[in-house]
Tab-separated table of C-alpha atoms in Angstrom:
chain	number	residue	atom	x	y	z
A	1	MET	CA	7.892	-3.110	-18.675
A	2	ILE	CA	9.467	-3.237	-15.138
A	3	ARG	CA	12.992	-4.306	-15.343
A	4	ALA	CA	15.029	-5.314	-12.148
A	5	HIS	CA	18.520	-5.858	-13.305
A	6	ASP	CA	20.886	-5.699	-10.313
A	7	PRO	CA	24.296	-4.243	-11.230
A	8	GLN	CA	25.729	-5.936	-8.034
A	9	GLN	CA	24.524	-9.446	-8.962
A	10	SER	CA	27.537	-11.792	-9.681
A	11	LYS	CA	27.787	-13.189	-13.165
A	12	HIS	CA	28.950	-16.533	-11.417
A	13	ASP	CA	25.495	-16.650	-9.678
A	14	PRO	CA	24.556	-20.436	-9.777
A	15	ARG	CA	20.957	-19.304	-10.548
A	16	GLY	CA	22.226	-17.478	-13.681
A	17	LEU	CA	23.865	-20.627	-15.088
A	18	ALA	CA	20.417	-22.379	-14.865
A	19	MET	CA	18.472	-19.675	-16.645
A	20	PRO	CA	18.783	-20.979	-20.392
A	21	VAL	CA	17.103	-24.041	-18.940
A	22	TRP	CA	14.408	-22.194	-17.330
A	23	TYR	CA	13.675	-20.123	-20.359
A	24	SER	CA	13.621	-23.343	-22.570
A	25	VAL	CA	10.909	-24.625	-20.160
A	26	ALA	CA	9.168	-21.357	-20.297
A	27	GLY	CA	9.145	-21.341	-24.372
A	28	LEU	CA	7.898	-24.951	-24.234
A	29	LEU	CA	4.962	-24.101	-21.886
A	30	GLY	CA	4.294	-20.946	-23.976
A	31	LEU	CA	4.061	-23.244	-27.058
A	32	VAL	CA	1.650	-25.567	-25.466
A	33	THR	CA	-0.539	-22.965	-24.121
A	34	GLY	CA	-0.556	-21.199	-27.388
A	35	VAL	CA	-1.604	-24.495	-29.286
A	36	VAL	CA	-4.291	-25.018	-26.676
A	37	GLY	CA	-5.532	-21.390	-27.160
A	38	VAL	CA	-5.777	-21.884	-30.857
A	39	LEU	CA	-7.561	-25.182	-30.748
A	40	PHE	CA	-9.804	-24.307	-27.918
A	41	PRO	CA	-10.605	-20.479	-27.874
A	42	LEU	CA	-11.847	-20.436	-24.458
A	43	GLY	CA	-8.364	-21.439	-23.295
A	44	LEU	CA	-6.915	-18.414	-25.249
A	45	LEU	CA	-6.945	-16.287	-22.151
A	46	LEU	CA	-5.725	-19.052	-19.942
A	47	GLY	CA	-3.050	-19.570	-22.105
A	48	ALA	CA	-1.698	-15.972	-22.215
A	49	GLY	CA	-2.085	-15.885	-18.461
A	50	ALA	CA	-0.200	-18.900	-18.182
A	51	ILE	CA	2.668	-17.450	-20.332
A	52	ILE	CA	2.765	-14.390	-18.371
A	53	GLY	CA	2.726	-16.239	-15.035
A	54	VAL	CA	5.625	-18.375	-16.011
A	55	VAL	CA	7.588	-15.362	-17.155
A	56	LEU	CA	6.932	-13.670	-13.849
A	57	ILE	CA	7.857	-16.686	-11.706
A	58	LEU	CA	11.090	-17.395	-13.747
A	59	SER	CA	12.231	-13.736	-13.243
A	60	ILE	CA	11.491	-13.763	-9.636
A	61	LEU	CA	13.304	-16.896	-9.076
A	62	ARG	CA	16.227	-15.141	-10.905
A	63	ASP	CA	15.968	-11.892	-8.938
A	64	PRO	CA	13.851	-11.368	-5.765
A	65	PHE	CA	13.925	-7.636	-6.223
A	66	PHE	CA	11.860	-8.147	-9.481
A	67	GLY	CA	9.343	-9.872	-7.187
A	68	VAL	CA	9.311	-6.832	-4.886
A	69	LEU	CA	8.562	-4.769	-7.976
A	70	CYS	CA	5.819	-7.028	-8.971
A	71	ILE	CA	4.121	-6.841	-5.509
A	72	ALA	CA	4.386	-3.015	-5.528
A	73	PHE	CA	2.548	-3.000	-8.969
A	74	PHE	CA	-0.209	-5.457	-8.075
A	75	LEU	CA	-0.878	-4.104	-4.439
A	76	PRO	CA	-4.053	-2.356	-5.317
A	77	PHE	CA	-5.458	-5.422	-7.150
A	78	GLU	CA	-7.938	-6.624	-4.610
A	79	ARG	CA	-11.508	-7.306	-5.853
A	80	VAL	CA	-10.340	-6.909	-9.416
A	81	GLY	CA	-7.514	-9.232	-9.826
A	82	GLY	CA	-8.451	-11.476	-7.022
A	83	MET	CA	-10.217	-14.823	-6.969
A	84	ASP	CA	-11.872	-17.135	-4.359
A	85	VAL	CA	-10.140	-20.526	-3.704
A	86	GLY	CA	-11.802	-22.776	-1.349
A	87	GLY	CA	-13.894	-20.057	0.295
A	88	MET	CA	-10.858	-17.859	0.702
A	89	SER	CA	-9.944	-14.757	-1.290
A	90	LEU	CA	-6.561	-15.103	-3.296
A	91	ARG	CA	-5.036	-12.181	-4.556
A	92	ILE	CA	-2.071	-11.665	-7.068
A	93	HIS	CA	0.124	-9.834	-4.864
A	94	GLN	CA	-0.285	-12.658	-2.111
A	95	VAL	CA	0.965	-15.288	-4.628
A	96	LEU	CA	3.820	-13.133	-5.782
A	97	ALA	CA	4.788	-12.433	-2.222
A	98	LEU	CA	5.023	-16.189	-1.485
A	99	ILE	CA	7.096	-16.814	-4.630
A	100	THR	CA	9.417	-13.895	-3.819
A	101	LEU	CA	9.850	-15.072	-0.300
A	102	GLY	CA	10.879	-18.452	-1.564
A	103	SER	CA	13.304	-16.786	-3.858
A	104	TRP	CA	14.665	-14.531	-1.353
A	105	ILE	CA	15.345	-17.474	1.071
A	106	PHE	CA	16.801	-19.846	-1.851
A	107	THR	CA	19.093	-16.915	-2.954
A	108	LYS	CA	20.520	-16.822	0.649
A	109	LEU	CA	20.945	-20.598	0.691
A	110	VAL	CA	22.708	-20.699	-2.559
A	111	HIS	CA	25.142	-18.030	-1.254
A	112	GLY	CA	25.629	-19.792	2.043
A	113	LYS	CA	24.375	-16.735	3.869
A	114	LEU	CA	21.071	-17.703	5.736
A	115	ARG	CA	21.351	-14.526	7.818
A	116	PHE	CA	19.162	-11.551	8.002
A	117	LYS	CA	19.731	-7.950	8.500
A	118	ALA	CA	18.887	-6.333	11.864
A	119	ASN	CA	15.212	-4.827	11.656
A	120	PRO	CA	14.401	-2.300	14.447
A	121	LEU	CA	10.788	-3.570	14.533
A	122	PHE	CA	11.697	-7.172	14.813
A	123	TRP	CA	11.553	-7.704	18.521
A	124	PRO	CA	8.542	-5.660	19.488
A	125	LEU	CA	6.637	-7.229	16.544
A	126	TYR	CA	8.040	-10.748	17.560
A	127	LEU	CA	6.588	-10.181	21.066
A	128	TYR	CA	3.335	-8.856	19.703
A	129	MET	CA	2.903	-12.174	17.730
A	130	LEU	CA	3.687	-14.270	20.634
A	131	VAL	CA	0.969	-12.337	22.439
A	132	ASN	CA	-1.529	-13.159	19.817
A	133	VAL	CA	-0.353	-16.927	20.253
A	134	LEU	CA	-1.051	-16.754	23.813
A	135	SER	CA	-4.384	-14.995	23.312
A	136	LEU	CA	-5.585	-17.850	21.170
A	137	THR	CA	-6.184	-19.777	24.494
A	138	ARG	CA	-8.958	-17.547	25.286
A	139	SER	CA	-10.474	-17.472	21.396
A	140	PHE	CA	-14.086	-18.392	20.767
A	141	ASN	CA	-13.288	-19.668	17.287
A	142	LEU	CA	-9.673	-21.217	17.221
A	143	ARG	CA	-9.814	-21.815	13.261
A	144	ARG	CA	-10.445	-18.085	12.656
A	145	GLY	CA	-7.835	-17.089	15.304
A	146	PHE	CA	-5.328	-19.353	13.524
A	147	LEU	CA	-6.259	-18.019	10.156
A	148	VAL	CA	-5.976	-14.247	10.945
A	149	LEU	CA	-2.740	-14.865	12.839
A	150	GLY	CA	-1.336	-16.588	9.815
A	151	PHE	CA	-2.167	-13.850	7.558
A	152	THR	CA	-0.766	-11.142	10.155
A	153	VAL	CA	2.559	-13.233	10.396
A	154	PHE	CA	2.792	-13.449	6.723
A	155	VAL	CA	2.447	-9.711	5.881
A	156	TRP	CA	4.966	-9.050	8.750
A	157	ILE	CA	7.496	-11.351	7.098
A	158	VAL	CA	6.848	-9.733	3.809
A	159	SER	CA	7.577	-6.297	5.246
A	160	MET	CA	10.984	-7.451	6.576
A	161	MET	CA	11.757	-8.970	3.323
A	162	VAL	CA	11.012	-5.750	1.551
A	163	ALA	CA	13.159	-3.735	3.988
A	164	GLU	CA	16.039	-6.111	3.412
A	165	ILE	CA	15.851	-6.350	-0.412
A	166	VAL	CA	15.450	-2.597	-1.134
A	167	ASP	CA	18.643	-1.847	0.052
A	168	HIS	CA	20.109	0.975	-2.098
A	169	ARG	CA	19.177	3.984	-3.946
A	170	ASP	CA	18.507	2.596	-7.366
A	171	ARG	CA	16.125	0.000	-5.827
A	172	ILE	CA	14.310	2.808	-3.819
A	173	VAL	CA	13.772	4.625	-7.123
A	174	ARG	CA	12.480	1.722	-8.943
A	175	VAL	CA	10.000	0.851	-6.250
A	176	VAL	CA	8.607	4.491	-5.977
A	177	ARG	CA	8.360	4.652	-9.641
A	178	THR	CA	6.318	1.331	-9.842
A	179	LEU	CA	4.066	2.454	-7.075
A	180	PHE	CA	3.234	5.604	-9.100
A	181	ILE	CA	2.592	3.910	-12.267
A	182	SER	CA	0.377	1.494	-10.574
A	183	ALA	CA	-1.635	3.906	-8.561
A	184	THR	CA	-2.006	6.072	-11.656
A	185	LEU	CA	-3.359	3.242	-13.746
A	186	VAL	CA	-5.975	2.133	-11.084
A	187	SER	CA	-7.001	5.595	-10.570
A	188	ILE	CA	-7.699	6.140	-14.321
A	189	PHE	CA	-9.745	2.813	-14.120
A	190	GLY	CA	-11.475	4.275	-11.279
A	191	LEU	CA	-12.467	7.350	-13.104
A	192	PHE	CA	-13.610	5.122	-15.982
A	193	GLN	CA	-15.668	3.232	-13.510
A	194	PHE	CA	-17.294	6.430	-12.098
A	195	VAL	CA	-18.179	7.674	-15.530
A	196	GLY	CA	-19.247	4.327	-17.016
A	197	ASP	CA	-21.636	3.828	-14.001
A	198	GLU	CA	-23.108	7.573	-14.350
A	199	ILE	CA	-23.819	6.900	-17.928
A	200	GLY	CA	-25.145	3.398	-17.565
A	201	LEU	CA	-22.334	1.134	-18.712
A	202	SER	CA	-22.706	-2.672	-17.555
A	203	PRO	CA	-21.305	-3.325	-14.087
A	204	GLN	CA	-19.335	-6.411	-15.819
A	205	LEU	CA	-17.555	-3.710	-17.508
A	206	THR	CA	-17.235	-1.020	-14.753
A	207	GLN	CA	-16.651	-3.664	-11.788
A	208	ILE	CA	-18.893	-1.415	-9.794
A	209	ARG	CA	-20.156	-3.143	-6.867
A	210	VAL	CA	-24.047	-2.920	-7.450
A	211	GLY	CA	-26.180	-2.428	-4.347
A	212	TRP	CA	-23.211	-0.952	-2.642
A	213	TYR	CA	-21.554	1.819	-4.333
A	214	ASP	CA	-23.369	2.359	-7.687
A	215	LYS	CA	-25.288	5.551	-8.405
A	216	ASN	CA	-28.545	4.204	-7.215
A	217	VAL	CA	-27.429	3.807	-3.473
A	218	ILE	CA	-26.699	7.645	-2.523
A	219	GLY	CA	-27.590	9.121	-5.977
A	220	LEU	CA	-23.741	9.227	-6.735
A	221	THR	CA	-21.246	6.614	-7.890
A	222	ARG	CA	-18.656	5.906	-5.137
A	223	LEU	CA	-15.529	5.140	-6.907
A	224	HIS	CA	-13.759	1.942	-5.473
A	225	SER	CA	-11.634	1.076	-8.654
A	226	THR	CA	-9.955	-2.334	-8.148
A	227	ALA	CA	-10.409	-2.480	-4.346
A	228	LEU	CA	-13.308	-4.070	-2.418
A	229	GLU	CA	-14.600	-0.708	-0.943
A	230	PRO	CA	-13.998	2.836	-1.343
A	231	LEU	CA	-12.555	3.100	2.131
A	232	TYR	CA	-9.751	0.488	1.302
A	233	PHE	CA	-8.969	2.206	-2.060
A	234	CYS	CA	-8.379	5.468	-0.075
A	235	ASN	CA	-6.138	3.410	2.275
A	236	TYR	CA	-4.070	2.111	-0.720
A	237	LEU	CA	-3.862	5.532	-2.184
A	238	LEU	CA	-2.812	7.069	1.206
A	239	VAL	CA	0.353	4.733	0.706
A	240	VAL	CA	1.288	6.459	-2.541
A	241	PHE	CA	-0.363	9.986	-2.820
A	242	PRO	CA	1.560	11.622	0.200
A	243	LEU	CA	4.785	10.404	-1.407
A	244	LEU	CA	3.716	12.159	-4.525
A	245	ILE	CA	2.645	15.225	-3.045
A	246	SER	CA	6.046	15.305	-0.934
A	247	LEU	CA	8.070	15.079	-4.087
A	248	ILE	CA	6.241	17.833	-5.828
A	249	LEU	CA	6.812	20.077	-2.869
A	250	ASN	CA	10.308	19.181	-1.853
A	251	LEU	CA	12.273	18.399	-5.152
A	252	ASN	CA	12.726	22.051	-6.007
A	253	GLU	CA	15.825	21.947	-3.700
A	254	PHE	CA	18.079	21.372	-6.501
A	255	SER	CA	17.490	24.799	-8.012
A	256	SER	CA	17.387	26.784	-4.583
A	257	VAL	CA	19.072	25.759	-1.395
A	258	GLU	CA	21.514	23.192	-2.778
A	259	THR	CA	22.410	25.509	-5.854
A	260	LEU	CA	23.219	28.354	-3.541
A	261	HIS	CA	25.371	26.446	-0.921
A	262	ALA	CA	27.134	23.718	-2.902
A	263	THR	CA	29.693	23.659	-5.692
A	264	SER	CA	28.563	23.209	-9.205
A	265	LEU	CA	30.164	19.715	-9.272
A	266	GLN	CA	27.869	18.846	-6.249
A	267	VAL	CA	24.912	19.967	-7.801
A	268	LYS	CA	25.767	18.278	-11.246
A	269	LYS	CA	26.099	14.998	-9.180
A	270	GLU	CA	22.900	15.465	-7.409
A	271	LYS	CA	21.047	16.109	-10.569
A	272	ASN	CA	22.624	13.278	-12.324
A	273	ARG	CA	21.571	10.660	-9.905
A	274	PRO	CA	18.277	8.520	-10.755
A	275	GLN	CA	15.199	10.649	-9.994
A	276	ILE	CA	11.646	9.382	-10.129
A	277	PHE	CA	9.731	11.428	-12.737
A	278	ALA	CA	9.785	14.951	-14.079
A	279	ARG	CA	7.588	17.371	-12.060
A	280	PRO	CA	5.064	17.920	-14.725
A	281	VAL	CA	4.480	14.223	-14.830
A	282	LEU	CA	4.311	14.017	-11.112
A	283	ILE	CA	1.682	16.826	-11.088
A	284	GLY	CA	-0.294	15.123	-13.676
A	285	MET	CA	-0.310	11.777	-11.818
A	286	ALA	CA	-1.432	13.885	-8.591
A	287	MET	CA	-4.302	15.457	-10.388
A	288	VAL	CA	-5.571	12.031	-11.493
A	289	MET	CA	-5.052	10.424	-7.980
A	290	GLY	CA	-6.740	13.299	-6.347
A	291	LEU	CA	-9.782	13.403	-8.449
A	292	ALA	CA	-10.170	9.600	-8.079
A	293	TYR	CA	-9.652	10.110	-4.052
A	294	ILE	CA	-12.379	12.865	-4.040
A	295	LEU	CA	-14.784	10.615	-5.828
A	296	THR	CA	-14.509	7.816	-3.323
A	297	VAL	CA	-16.757	9.835	-0.786
A	298	SER	CA	-15.105	8.030	2.026
A	299	ARG	CA	-14.940	10.288	5.270
A	300	GLY	CA	-12.153	8.086	6.662
A	301	GLY	CA	-10.293	8.545	3.606
A	302	TYR	CA	-10.706	12.264	3.629
A	303	LEU	CA	-9.678	12.587	7.079
A	304	GLY	CA	-6.688	10.447	6.497
A	305	LEU	CA	-5.600	12.422	3.577
A	306	LEU	CA	-6.148	15.841	5.369
A	307	LEU	CA	-3.764	14.708	8.087
A	308	SER	CA	-1.090	13.618	5.557
A	309	VAL	CA	-1.105	16.947	3.726
A	310	VAL	CA	-0.857	18.707	7.334
A	311	VAL	CA	2.118	16.588	8.103
A	312	ILE	CA	3.849	17.507	4.710
A	313	GLY	CA	2.876	21.030	4.897
A	314	PHE	CA	4.152	21.463	8.627
A	315	ILE	CA	7.410	19.846	7.728
A	316	SER	CA	7.974	21.538	4.296
A	317	PHE	CA	6.272	24.779	5.477
A	318	LYS	CA	8.824	27.116	3.512
A	319	LYS	CA	8.220	25.176	0.191
A	320	VAL	CA	4.486	25.235	0.492
A	321	PHE	CA	3.843	28.888	0.710
A	322	THR	CA	6.030	30.145	-2.153
A	323	PRO	CA	4.616	32.071	-5.277
A	324	ARG	CA	5.627	29.219	-7.509
A	325	LEU	CA	3.834	26.469	-5.769
A	326	LEU	CA	0.839	28.532	-5.197
A	327	ILE	CA	0.568	29.102	-8.934
A	328	LEU	CA	1.032	25.326	-9.487
A	329	ALA	CA	-1.580	24.813	-6.944
A	330	LEU	CA	-3.984	26.980	-8.905
A	331	ILE	CA	-3.195	25.292	-12.273
A	332	ALA	CA	-3.822	22.020	-10.401
A	333	LEU	CA	-7.118	23.203	-9.273
A	334	VAL	CA	-8.087	24.529	-12.640
A	335	GLY	CA	-7.117	21.041	-14.071
A	336	VAL	CA	-9.140	19.204	-11.540
A	337	ALA	CA	-12.147	21.556	-12.386
A	338	SER	CA	-11.836	20.849	-15.983
A	339	LEU	CA	-11.640	17.198	-15.516
A	340	SER	CA	-14.750	17.473	-13.335
A	341	ALA	CA	-16.540	19.368	-16.019
A	342	VAL	CA	-15.699	16.584	-18.672
A	343	THR	CA	-17.046	13.788	-16.363
A	344	GLY	CA	-20.233	15.814	-15.658
A	345	ALA	CA	-18.976	17.230	-12.403
A	346	SER	CA	-19.957	20.779	-13.294
A	347	SER	CA	-23.770	19.626	-12.613
A	348	SER	CA	-25.429	20.142	-9.223
A	349	LYS	CA	-25.330	16.257	-8.937
A	350	LEU	CA	-21.457	16.432	-8.272
A	351	SER	CA	-21.359	19.753	-6.255
A	352	LEU	CA	-19.438	19.625	-3.025
A	353	GLU	CA	-22.900	20.520	-1.401
A	354	TYR	CA	-24.636	17.507	-3.033
A	355	ILE	CA	-21.723	15.133	-2.062
A	356	GLN	CA	-21.760	16.373	1.429
A	357	HIS	CA	-25.606	16.054	1.877
A	358	ARG	CA	-26.004	12.677	0.421
A	359	ALA	CA	-22.925	11.137	1.714
A	360	THR	CA	-23.397	12.169	5.248
A	361	THR	CA	-27.180	11.542	5.251
A	362	PHE	CA	-26.790	7.964	4.100
A	363	ILE	CA	-23.440	6.995	5.656
A	364	ASP	CA	-24.475	8.641	9.059
A	365	THR	CA	-27.870	6.872	9.204
A	366	MET	CA	-26.557	3.366	8.055
A	367	SER	CA	-23.150	3.050	9.676
A	368	ASP	CA	-22.685	5.469	12.660
A	369	TRP	CA	-25.332	3.584	14.862
A	370	GLU	CA	-23.597	0.264	14.058
A	371	ARG	CA	-20.140	1.587	14.889
A	372	LEU	CA	-21.362	2.774	18.284
A	373	GLU	CA	-22.777	-0.659	18.935
A	374	THR	CA	-19.462	-2.349	17.994
A	375	TYR	CA	-17.543	0.109	20.099
A	376	GLU	CA	-19.417	-0.688	23.009
A	377	ALA	CA	-19.040	-4.389	22.268
A	378	ALA	CA	-15.289	-3.940	21.990
A	379	ILE	CA	-14.846	-2.126	25.258
A	380	ASN	CA	-17.019	-4.683	27.206
A	381	ALA	CA	-14.647	-7.379	25.745
A	382	PHE	CA	-11.623	-5.499	26.866
A	383	ARG	CA	-13.069	-5.262	30.257
A	384	VAL	CA	-13.669	-8.974	30.504
A	385	SER	CA	-10.116	-10.022	29.293
A	386	PRO	CA	-8.066	-6.726	29.606
A	387	TYR	CA	-4.536	-8.259	29.153
A	388	LEU	CA	-4.627	-10.867	26.393
A	389	GLY	CA	-8.075	-10.185	24.767
A	390	PHE	CA	-9.949	-13.001	23.023
A	391	GLY	CA	-7.509	-13.800	20.330
A	392	PRO	CA	-6.798	-12.535	16.899
A	393	GLY	CA	-9.827	-12.181	14.669
A	394	ASN	CA	-11.981	-13.186	17.485
A	395	PHE	CA	-14.080	-9.972	18.131
A	396	GLY	CA	-16.693	-11.349	15.704
A	397	PRO	CA	-16.981	-14.800	17.431
A	398	TYR	CA	-17.065	-13.113	20.893
A	399	VAL	CA	-20.105	-11.041	19.880
A	400	VAL	CA	-22.070	-13.736	18.206
A	401	ASN	CA	-20.756	-16.526	20.524
A	402	ILE	CA	-20.050	-18.831	17.632
A	403	THR	CA	-17.066	-21.500	18.150
A	404	HIS	CA	-17.515	-23.287	14.728
A	405	GLY	CA	-18.466	-22.217	11.122
A	406	THR	CA	-19.049	-18.636	9.751
A	407	PRO	CA	-22.096	-16.535	9.834
A	408	ASP	CA	-23.797	-16.048	6.367
A	409	ASN	CA	-23.116	-12.284	6.588
A	410	GLY	CA	-19.523	-12.662	7.533
A	411	TRP	CA	-17.870	-11.770	10.831
A	412	GLY	CA	-18.502	-8.390	12.582
A	413	ILE	CA	-15.506	-6.086	13.025
A	414	VAL	CA	-15.106	-2.904	15.327
A	415	ASN	CA	-14.326	-0.622	12.469
A	416	ASN	CA	-11.562	1.094	14.945
A	417	GLU	CA	-8.413	-0.743	14.908
A	418	PRO	CA	-7.168	0.371	18.469
A	419	LEU	CA	-10.341	-0.958	20.009
A	420	GLU	CA	-10.348	-4.096	18.097
A	421	MET	CA	-6.753	-4.807	19.073
A	422	LEU	CA	-7.572	-4.113	22.861
A	423	ALA	CA	-10.399	-6.516	22.558
A	424	GLU	CA	-8.424	-9.274	20.535
A	425	VAL	CA	-4.963	-9.022	22.026
A	426	GLY	CA	-5.353	-7.039	25.119
A	427	LEU	CA	-3.431	-4.140	26.559
A	428	ILE	CA	-0.108	-6.028	26.289
A	429	GLY	CA	-0.446	-6.650	22.594
A	430	PHE	CA	-1.533	-3.316	21.864
A	431	LEU	CA	1.206	-1.725	23.828
A	432	LEU	CA	3.832	-3.769	22.016
A	433	PHE	CA	2.305	-2.787	18.661
A	434	LEU	CA	2.213	0.770	19.555
A	435	LEU	CA	5.952	0.581	20.586
A	436	ALA	CA	6.902	-0.895	17.224
A	437	MET	CA	5.067	2.029	15.216
A	438	THR	CA	6.633	4.529	17.509
A	439	ILE	CA	10.008	3.365	16.767
A	440	TRP	CA	9.169	3.435	13.102
A	441	ALA	CA	8.015	7.094	13.264
A	442	LEU	CA	11.047	8.104	15.597
A	443	ARG	CA	13.412	6.590	13.127
A	444	ASN	CA	11.823	8.391	10.174
A	445	LEU	CA	12.378	11.796	11.897
A	446	ALA	CA	15.783	10.792	12.756
A	447	ALA	CA	16.469	9.815	9.031
A	448	GLN	CA	15.018	13.181	7.974
A	449	ILE	CA	17.296	15.029	10.142
A	450	ARG	CA	20.326	13.156	8.897
A	451	ALA	CA	19.331	13.023	5.014
A	452	GLN	CA	21.443	15.182	2.770
A	453	ASP	CA	19.926	13.466	-0.438
A	454	SER	CA	16.929	15.605	-1.358
A	455	LEU	CA	15.046	12.922	-3.039
A	456	MET	CA	15.418	10.606	0.219
A	457	ARG	CA	14.294	13.286	2.570
A	458	ALA	CA	11.153	13.967	0.366
A	459	LEU	CA	10.434	10.222	0.342
A	460	LEU	CA	11.026	9.976	4.147
A	461	ILE	CA	8.556	13.132	4.555
A	462	GLY	CA	5.912	11.423	2.332
A	463	SER	CA	6.368	8.148	3.986
A	464	LEU	CA	5.635	9.847	7.562
A	465	ALA	CA	2.631	11.512	5.987
A	466	SER	CA	1.507	8.255	4.611
A	467	PHE	CA	1.925	6.540	8.055
A	468	ALA	CA	0.009	9.378	9.849
A	469	GLY	CA	-2.675	9.350	7.510
A	470	ILE	CA	-3.275	5.639	7.638
A	471	ALA	CA	-3.137	5.514	11.277
A	472	LEU	CA	-5.734	8.200	11.569
A	473	GLN	CA	-7.819	6.114	8.993
A	474	TYR	CA	-7.592	3.015	11.050
A	475	MET	CA	-9.965	4.819	13.431
A	476	THR	CA	-12.785	4.268	10.919
A	477	PHE	CA	-11.960	0.487	10.115
A	478	SER	CA	-9.917	-2.412	11.502
A	479	THR	CA	-8.232	-4.909	9.248
A	480	LEU	CA	-4.563	-5.186	10.263
A	481	TYR	CA	-3.244	-7.733	7.760
A	482	ILE	CA	-3.495	-5.566	4.645
A	483	MET	CA	-0.512	-6.018	2.314
A	484	HIS	CA	-0.117	-2.558	1.045
A	485	VAL	CA	-0.058	-1.244	4.732
A	486	TRP	CA	2.825	-3.749	5.594
A	487	PHE	CA	4.667	-3.042	2.379
A	488	MET	CA	4.530	0.797	3.424
A	489	ILE	CA	6.056	-0.291	6.708
A	490	GLY	CA	8.806	-2.434	5.259
A	491	PHE	CA	9.512	0.342	2.461
A	492	GLY	CA	9.757	2.860	5.233
A	493	ILE	CA	12.429	0.852	7.043
A	494	ALA	CA	14.340	0.426	3.852
A	495	LEU	CA	14.535	4.176	3.345
A	496	GLN	CA	15.473	4.748	6.858
A	497	ASN	CA	18.235	2.139	6.771
A	498	TYR	CA	19.496	3.621	3.559
A	499	VAL	CA	19.909	7.060	4.907
A	500	LEU	CA	21.159	6.097	8.340
A	501	SER	CA	23.687	3.798	7.066
A	502	GLU	CA	27.483	4.531	7.334
A	503	LYS	CA	27.768	3.982	3.709
A	504	THR	CA	25.178	6.988	2.916
A	505	THR	CA	26.883	9.127	5.403
A	506	GLU	CA	30.368	8.744	3.919
A	507	HIS	CA	28.954	9.322	0.434
A	508	HIS	CA	27.713	12.527	1.478
A	509	THR	CA	30.847	13.388	3.570
A	510	GLU	CA	32.920	13.017	0.367
A	511	ARG	CA	30.567	15.322	-1.567
A	512	THR	CA	30.935	17.963	0.993
């Protein structure tokens, strides 16, 4: 159970005075839904869901940080955990984000402080959104343009909220723990999905997308877990997996560098501060996520993870090539091989040669020629409107020249975010967004130099690796308003703000 008690919360908080009333209402609703579940068996699941929903909502209204934890946990629940409402896909984390935003703003109003902390990305992203609005004047499908812009503004606001609410070390630790637990659970479900489809379990049980990623398509199940596609699942794991790898590699500082150059009191203080999980637990999580990642058979995902590992290895070079970690890596490889043998991966069907042959043969012939066509169309669109583009989400309408309605097979995308951004918001929008992301990366590097807390530095390295991997993966797909990507951006700002704050600097100065 995720708990979000904030020791800094005042016991005279007006929200806290009303909580007995809220819990009374929750108890009454629980009683009613329980009776409905008994009288009408089909309503039992809905009743349980209603009870859980009410408890979550009341907890978020009491403490917005609990909402951030809930968002972090439900980030990977896309296809599984989502539902279609009015022709639109509604996901749990979107609903939770809306509730958390309301709670966050309400909290500020209650305390009479409707002011927001400075965010280094605010102005470049604000100007980027203004360019999006201006580019709507050239859009082919205005309804789609407003819809995409609305989603983009929404996830941007959520990222700013995360950056402000996650404002001290304990909260950072709790968010990371939640991310790790959630990613491990959906990876385990993904492995079940893979094994289940391979042995012939019902698609309703495995939630595999039949005709797209089941074993009959390329002769091998492509794991996508709770996500819509393997590529999106890889994209989500790129938010979490590099953080995990960085912690495993960098958290041995307590027993080496700091132990040699610090007093016993300083080392004791560092060790007594809240950490994430013990290293064996982290290694176990990494093995599960790594195996799930491999079984997605996603080229874009592989390239993104490779760059993330290179970034971590480059920054943590001295910690990578040590006898101890090489032995741990060997143990991890043996563990993955053992798991692969249990799931049938020792057969020729799951050999690396087989995966490479079947995946490249199918994916190359089915998608590469489509990508070349969309790349050319995006370049042509940029040439026609180089400064403002044709409006957010309007590459598809531009290609098919549809001003109303939606094609039966959906809107086409470029599958390359930089090209799609140039086509939709032009050079001005692209440069503003690039400026914002450059600021994010440079602040991360500055925070790494400043950081004296080993855990925070490891997380900074991991978040930079995540950022780099996702940026590279965006060369193979182009959906900008993805919640977990913007959650990572906001959480990265929170990390940077904590390390670069005067309070943190003074704390470490006292220790030294």
